[in-house]
Coordinates of C-alpha atoms in Angstrom, one line a residue:
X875 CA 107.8 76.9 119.5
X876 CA 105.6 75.8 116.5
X877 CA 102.9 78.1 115.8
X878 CA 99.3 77.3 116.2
X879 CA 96.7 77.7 113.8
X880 CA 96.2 81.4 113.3
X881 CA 92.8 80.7 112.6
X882 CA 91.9 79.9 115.7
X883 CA 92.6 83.1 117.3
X884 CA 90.3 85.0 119.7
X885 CA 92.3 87.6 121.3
X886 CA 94.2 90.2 118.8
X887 CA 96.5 93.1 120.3
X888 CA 98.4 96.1 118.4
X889 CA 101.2 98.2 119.3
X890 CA 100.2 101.9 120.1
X891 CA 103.2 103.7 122.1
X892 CA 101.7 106.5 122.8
X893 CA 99.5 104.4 124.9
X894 CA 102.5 103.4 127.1
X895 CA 104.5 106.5 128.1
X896 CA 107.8 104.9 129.9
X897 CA 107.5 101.7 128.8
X898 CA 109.3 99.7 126.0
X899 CA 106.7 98.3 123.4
X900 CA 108.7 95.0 123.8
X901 CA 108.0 94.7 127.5
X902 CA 104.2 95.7 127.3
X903 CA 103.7 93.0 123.8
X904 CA 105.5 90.2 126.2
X905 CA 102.7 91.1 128.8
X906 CA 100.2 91.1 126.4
X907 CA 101.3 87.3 125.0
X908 CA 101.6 86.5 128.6
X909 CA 98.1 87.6 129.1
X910 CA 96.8 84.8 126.2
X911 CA 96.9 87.6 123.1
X912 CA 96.7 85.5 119.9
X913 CA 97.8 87.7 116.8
X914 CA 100.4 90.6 117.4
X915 CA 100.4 93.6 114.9
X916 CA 102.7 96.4 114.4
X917 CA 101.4 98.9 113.9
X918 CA 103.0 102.6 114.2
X919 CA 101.4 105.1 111.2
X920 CA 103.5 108.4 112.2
X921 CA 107.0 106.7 112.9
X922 CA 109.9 106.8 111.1
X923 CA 110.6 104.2 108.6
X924 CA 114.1 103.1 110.2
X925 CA 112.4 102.8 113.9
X926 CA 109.7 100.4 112.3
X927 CA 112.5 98.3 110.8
X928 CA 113.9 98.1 114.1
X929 CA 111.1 97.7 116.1
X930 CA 109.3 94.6 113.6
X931 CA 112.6 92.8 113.5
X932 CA 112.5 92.9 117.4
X933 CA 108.7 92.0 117.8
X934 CA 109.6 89.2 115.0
X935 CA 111.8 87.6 117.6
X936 CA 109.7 87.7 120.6
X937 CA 106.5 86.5 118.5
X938 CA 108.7 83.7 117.2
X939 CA 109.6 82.7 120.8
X940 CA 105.9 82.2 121.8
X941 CA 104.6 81.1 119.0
X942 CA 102.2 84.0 117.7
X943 CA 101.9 85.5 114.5
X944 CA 103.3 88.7 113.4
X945 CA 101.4 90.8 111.2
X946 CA 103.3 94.1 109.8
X947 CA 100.3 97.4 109.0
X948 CA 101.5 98.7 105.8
X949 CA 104.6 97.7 105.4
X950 CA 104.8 95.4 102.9
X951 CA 108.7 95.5 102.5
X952 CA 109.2 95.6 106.3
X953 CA 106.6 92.3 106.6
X954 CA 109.1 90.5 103.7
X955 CA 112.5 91.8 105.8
X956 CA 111.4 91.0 108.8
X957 CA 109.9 87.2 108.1
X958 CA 106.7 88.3 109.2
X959 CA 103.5 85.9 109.2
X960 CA 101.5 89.2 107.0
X961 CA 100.1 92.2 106.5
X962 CA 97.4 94.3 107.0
X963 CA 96.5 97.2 105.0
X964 CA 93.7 99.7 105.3
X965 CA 90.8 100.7 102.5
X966 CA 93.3 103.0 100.6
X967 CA 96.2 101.2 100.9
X968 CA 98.3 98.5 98.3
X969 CA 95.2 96.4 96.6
X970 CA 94.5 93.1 97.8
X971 CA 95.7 91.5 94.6
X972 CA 99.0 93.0 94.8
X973 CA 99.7 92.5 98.7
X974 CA 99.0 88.7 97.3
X975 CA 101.1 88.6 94.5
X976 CA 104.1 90.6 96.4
X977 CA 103.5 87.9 100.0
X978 CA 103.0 85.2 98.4
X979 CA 100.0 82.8 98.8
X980 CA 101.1 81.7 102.6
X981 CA 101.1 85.0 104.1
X982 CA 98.5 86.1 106.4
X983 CA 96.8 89.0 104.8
X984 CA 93.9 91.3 106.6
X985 CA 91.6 94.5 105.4
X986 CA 90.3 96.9 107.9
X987 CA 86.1 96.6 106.6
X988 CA 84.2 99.5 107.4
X989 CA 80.9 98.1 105.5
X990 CA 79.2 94.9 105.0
X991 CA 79.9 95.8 101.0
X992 CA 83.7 96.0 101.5
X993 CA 83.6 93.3 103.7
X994 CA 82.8 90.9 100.9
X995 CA 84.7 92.1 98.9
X996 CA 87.7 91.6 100.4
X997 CA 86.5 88.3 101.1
X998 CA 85.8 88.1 97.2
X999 CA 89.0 89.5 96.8
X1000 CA 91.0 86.6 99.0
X1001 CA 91.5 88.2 102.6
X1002 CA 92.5 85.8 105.4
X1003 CA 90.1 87.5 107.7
X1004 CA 89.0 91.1 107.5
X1005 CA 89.0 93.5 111.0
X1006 CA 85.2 95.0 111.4
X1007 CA 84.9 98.3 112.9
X1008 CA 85.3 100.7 114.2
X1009 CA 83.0 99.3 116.2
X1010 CA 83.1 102.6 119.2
X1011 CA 84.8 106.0 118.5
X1012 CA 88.6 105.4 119.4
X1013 CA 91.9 107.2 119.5
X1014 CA 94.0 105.2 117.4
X1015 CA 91.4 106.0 114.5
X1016 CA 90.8 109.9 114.8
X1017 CA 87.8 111.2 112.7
X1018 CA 86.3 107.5 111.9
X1019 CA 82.7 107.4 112.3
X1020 CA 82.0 104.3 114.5
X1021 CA 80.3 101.5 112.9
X1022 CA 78.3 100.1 115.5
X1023 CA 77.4 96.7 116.8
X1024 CA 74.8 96.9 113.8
X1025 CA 77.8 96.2 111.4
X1026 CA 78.8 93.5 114.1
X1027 CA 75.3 91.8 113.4
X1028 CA 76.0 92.3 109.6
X1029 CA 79.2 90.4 109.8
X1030 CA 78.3 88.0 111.6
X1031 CA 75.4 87.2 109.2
X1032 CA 77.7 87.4 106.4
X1033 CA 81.4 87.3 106.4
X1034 CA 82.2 83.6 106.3
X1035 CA 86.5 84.4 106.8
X1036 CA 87.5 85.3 110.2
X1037 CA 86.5 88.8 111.1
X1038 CA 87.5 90.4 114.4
X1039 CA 85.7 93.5 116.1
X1040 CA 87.7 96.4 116.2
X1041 CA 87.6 99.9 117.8
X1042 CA 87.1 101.1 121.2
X1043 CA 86.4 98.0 122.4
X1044 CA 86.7 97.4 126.4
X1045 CA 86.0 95.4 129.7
X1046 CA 83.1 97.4 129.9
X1047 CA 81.3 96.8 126.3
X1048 CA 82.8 93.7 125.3
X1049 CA 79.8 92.1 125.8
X1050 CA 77.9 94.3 124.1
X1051 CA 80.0 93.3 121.0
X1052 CA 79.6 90.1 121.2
X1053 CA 76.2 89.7 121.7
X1054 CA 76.4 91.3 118.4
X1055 CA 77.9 88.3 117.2
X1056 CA 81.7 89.1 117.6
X1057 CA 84.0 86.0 118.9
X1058 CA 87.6 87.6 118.0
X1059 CA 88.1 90.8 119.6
X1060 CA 90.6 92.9 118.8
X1061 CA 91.6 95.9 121.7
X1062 CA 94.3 98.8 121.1
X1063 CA 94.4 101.3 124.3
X1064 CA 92.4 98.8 126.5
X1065 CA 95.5 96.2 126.7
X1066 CA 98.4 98.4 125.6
X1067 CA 97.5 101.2 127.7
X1068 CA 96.8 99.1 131.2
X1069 CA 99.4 99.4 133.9
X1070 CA 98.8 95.4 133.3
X1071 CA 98.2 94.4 130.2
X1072 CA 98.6 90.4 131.2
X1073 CA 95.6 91.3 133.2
X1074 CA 93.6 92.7 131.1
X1075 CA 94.3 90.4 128.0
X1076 CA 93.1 87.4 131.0
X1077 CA 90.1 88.9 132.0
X1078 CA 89.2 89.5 128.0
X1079 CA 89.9 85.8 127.3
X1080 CA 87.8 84.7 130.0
X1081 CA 85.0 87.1 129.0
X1082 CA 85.7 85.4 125.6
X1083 CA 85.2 82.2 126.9
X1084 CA 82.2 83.0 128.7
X1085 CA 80.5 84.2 125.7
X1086 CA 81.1 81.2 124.0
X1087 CA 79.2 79.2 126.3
X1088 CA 80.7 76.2 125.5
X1089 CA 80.2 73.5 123.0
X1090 CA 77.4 71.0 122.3
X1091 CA 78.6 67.5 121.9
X1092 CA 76.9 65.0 119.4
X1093 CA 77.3 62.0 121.9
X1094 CA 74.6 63.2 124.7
X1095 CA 73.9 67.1 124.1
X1096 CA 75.3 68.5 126.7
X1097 CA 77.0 71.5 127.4
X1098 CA 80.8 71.3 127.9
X1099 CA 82.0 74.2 129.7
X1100 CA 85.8 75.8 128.6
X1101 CA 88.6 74.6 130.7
X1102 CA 92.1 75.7 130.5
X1103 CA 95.3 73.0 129.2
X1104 CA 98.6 73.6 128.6
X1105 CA 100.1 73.4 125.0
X1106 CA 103.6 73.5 124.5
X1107 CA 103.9 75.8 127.3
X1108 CA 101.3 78.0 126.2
X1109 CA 98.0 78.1 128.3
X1110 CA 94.7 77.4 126.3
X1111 CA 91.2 77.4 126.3
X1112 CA 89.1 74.7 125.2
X1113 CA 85.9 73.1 125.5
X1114 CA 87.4 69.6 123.4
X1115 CA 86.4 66.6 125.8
X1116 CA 89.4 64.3 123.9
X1117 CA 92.8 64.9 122.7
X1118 CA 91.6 63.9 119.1
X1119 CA 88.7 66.8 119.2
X1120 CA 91.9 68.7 120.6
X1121 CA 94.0 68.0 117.6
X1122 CA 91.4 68.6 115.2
X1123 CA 90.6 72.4 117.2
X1124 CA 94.2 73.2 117.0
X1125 CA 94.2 72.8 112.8
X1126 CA 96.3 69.2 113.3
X1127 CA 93.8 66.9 111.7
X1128 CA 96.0 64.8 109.8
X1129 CA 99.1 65.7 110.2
X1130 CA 102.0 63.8 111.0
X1131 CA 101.9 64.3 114.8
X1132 CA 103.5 63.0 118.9
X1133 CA 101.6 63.7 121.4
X1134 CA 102.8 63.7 124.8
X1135 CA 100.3 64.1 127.6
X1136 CA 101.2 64.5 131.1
X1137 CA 104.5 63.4 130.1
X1138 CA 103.2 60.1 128.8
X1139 CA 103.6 59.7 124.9
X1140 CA 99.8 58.7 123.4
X1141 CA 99.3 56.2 120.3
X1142 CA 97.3 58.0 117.9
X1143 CA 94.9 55.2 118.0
X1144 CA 94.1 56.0 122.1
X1145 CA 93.7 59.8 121.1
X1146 CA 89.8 59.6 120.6
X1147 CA 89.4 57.8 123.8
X1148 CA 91.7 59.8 126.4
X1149 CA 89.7 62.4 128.2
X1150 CA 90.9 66.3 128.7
X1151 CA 90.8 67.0 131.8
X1152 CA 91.7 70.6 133.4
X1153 CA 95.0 71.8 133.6
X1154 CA 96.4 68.9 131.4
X1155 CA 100.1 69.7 130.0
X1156 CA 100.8 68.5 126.0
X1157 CA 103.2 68.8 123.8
X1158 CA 102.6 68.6 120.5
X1159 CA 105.0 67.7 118.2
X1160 CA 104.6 68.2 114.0
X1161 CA 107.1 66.8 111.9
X1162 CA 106.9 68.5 108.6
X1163 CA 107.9 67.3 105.1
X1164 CA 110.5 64.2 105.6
X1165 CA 111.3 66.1 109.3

């Protein structure tokens, strides 16, 4: 399944087993997907180095069948083994610099931000998107003094990459982050931790959506509400009123593209003028290089 753009993302899940006593990390990260998560990481500071190998190489293969981005934590050698989409590396890990020069200029490459200051620098510095927090005390970050929504505010004032919330964040104060300003969440022992994490990763995508309150349109001003479509199997949110303002949300402005709706193929020149409606199915097709 081709891969949207990452960018995009709204929902962001990591791997905590410890969370999931009885379960296979596999079986919960397929729920999560299931459940609309956008960005996978692996994450797993204590284990050893062999099991990581193991486990990224199997997570690469289900985040390849859905079509979701695999970032490795730390691991720079395991992210280049494994064919992952990037890394992510903490305040004291490998420099930014270097995680670029090693990953080359495709791969995906985030900073845990703690400040407003480090948070422009590692946009300075050439970060894809930077995670903000932690936003609440949590568990997966012992002895790290919560941030607050006031670093929320600050981010979203400042940071101009994609930044995620991070950090305690749940059903019950997700709101509160992103009245902050927050519009990618990112949640640890609230999804992985759920006897269901396809729930939970539904009802945050729907909080998500609510928060966004839809998009104003140049044509008449109105408020267009988000409504769910199908995308090459994949179930997604938008508030696009055509399949050209579709295209263009996805990252596929331009790009030598089919698009099949309702099992109709659509010249490119009707894409402007064919409505979304609800529950529409697409396939989206992007041939690449002479492909």
């Amino acid at each position: 399944m081709e891969k949207r753009d990452w960018r995009a993302f709204k929902l962001y899940a990591i791997t905590a087993v410890n969370y999931h006593p009885g379960r296979s990390m596999l079986e919960v990260m397929e729920q999560a997907i299931l459940g609309g998560v956008d960005i996978v990481q692996l994450r797993a500071k204590d284990a050893p180095k062999e099991e990581i190998l193991a486990d990224a190489r199997a997570l690469r293969a289900l985040t390849a069948r859905y079509g979701v981005p695999l970032i490795i934590n730390d691991h720079i050698d395991i992210a280049l083994e494994v064919g992952a989409d990037g890394a992510h590396f903490g305040q004291d890990d490998l420099p930014l610099a270097e995680a670029r020069r090693i990953l080359g200029p495709d791969a995906i490459i985030g900073i845990s931000t703690h400040s407003l200051e480090q948070a422009l620098a590692a946009e300075r510095g050439g970060a894809d998107y930077i995670g903000v927090g932690p936003v609440y005390p949590t568990g997966t970050k012992p002895g790290r003094t919560a941030v607050t929504t006031a670093y929320v505010r600050e981010a979203a004032a400042h940071v101009a990459i994609p930044w995620v919330a991070i950090g305690g964040i749940t059903l019950e104060n997700v709101d509160e982050v992103m009245a902050a300003g927050a519009s990618r969440i990112c949640a640890v022992s609230a999804i992985v931790g759920s006897d269901d994490p396809a729930a939970v990763c539904r009802a945050f995508r729907e909080r998500l959506s609510a928060g966004a309150g839809g998009e104003h349109t140049e044509e008449d001003g109105a408020v267009q509400a988000a409504f769910s479509v199908i995308v090459n199997g994949r179930s997604e949110e938008t508030s696009a009123r055509t399949v050209e303002q579709l295209v263009e949300t996805l990252g596929l402005a331009g790009k030598s593209l089919v698009v099949e709706l309702d099992g109709t193929i659509l010249a490119r020149e009707a894409w402007a003028e064919t409505a979304l409606v609800n529950g529409a199915v697409l396939e989206l097709v992007h041939f690449v290089g002479g492909g």
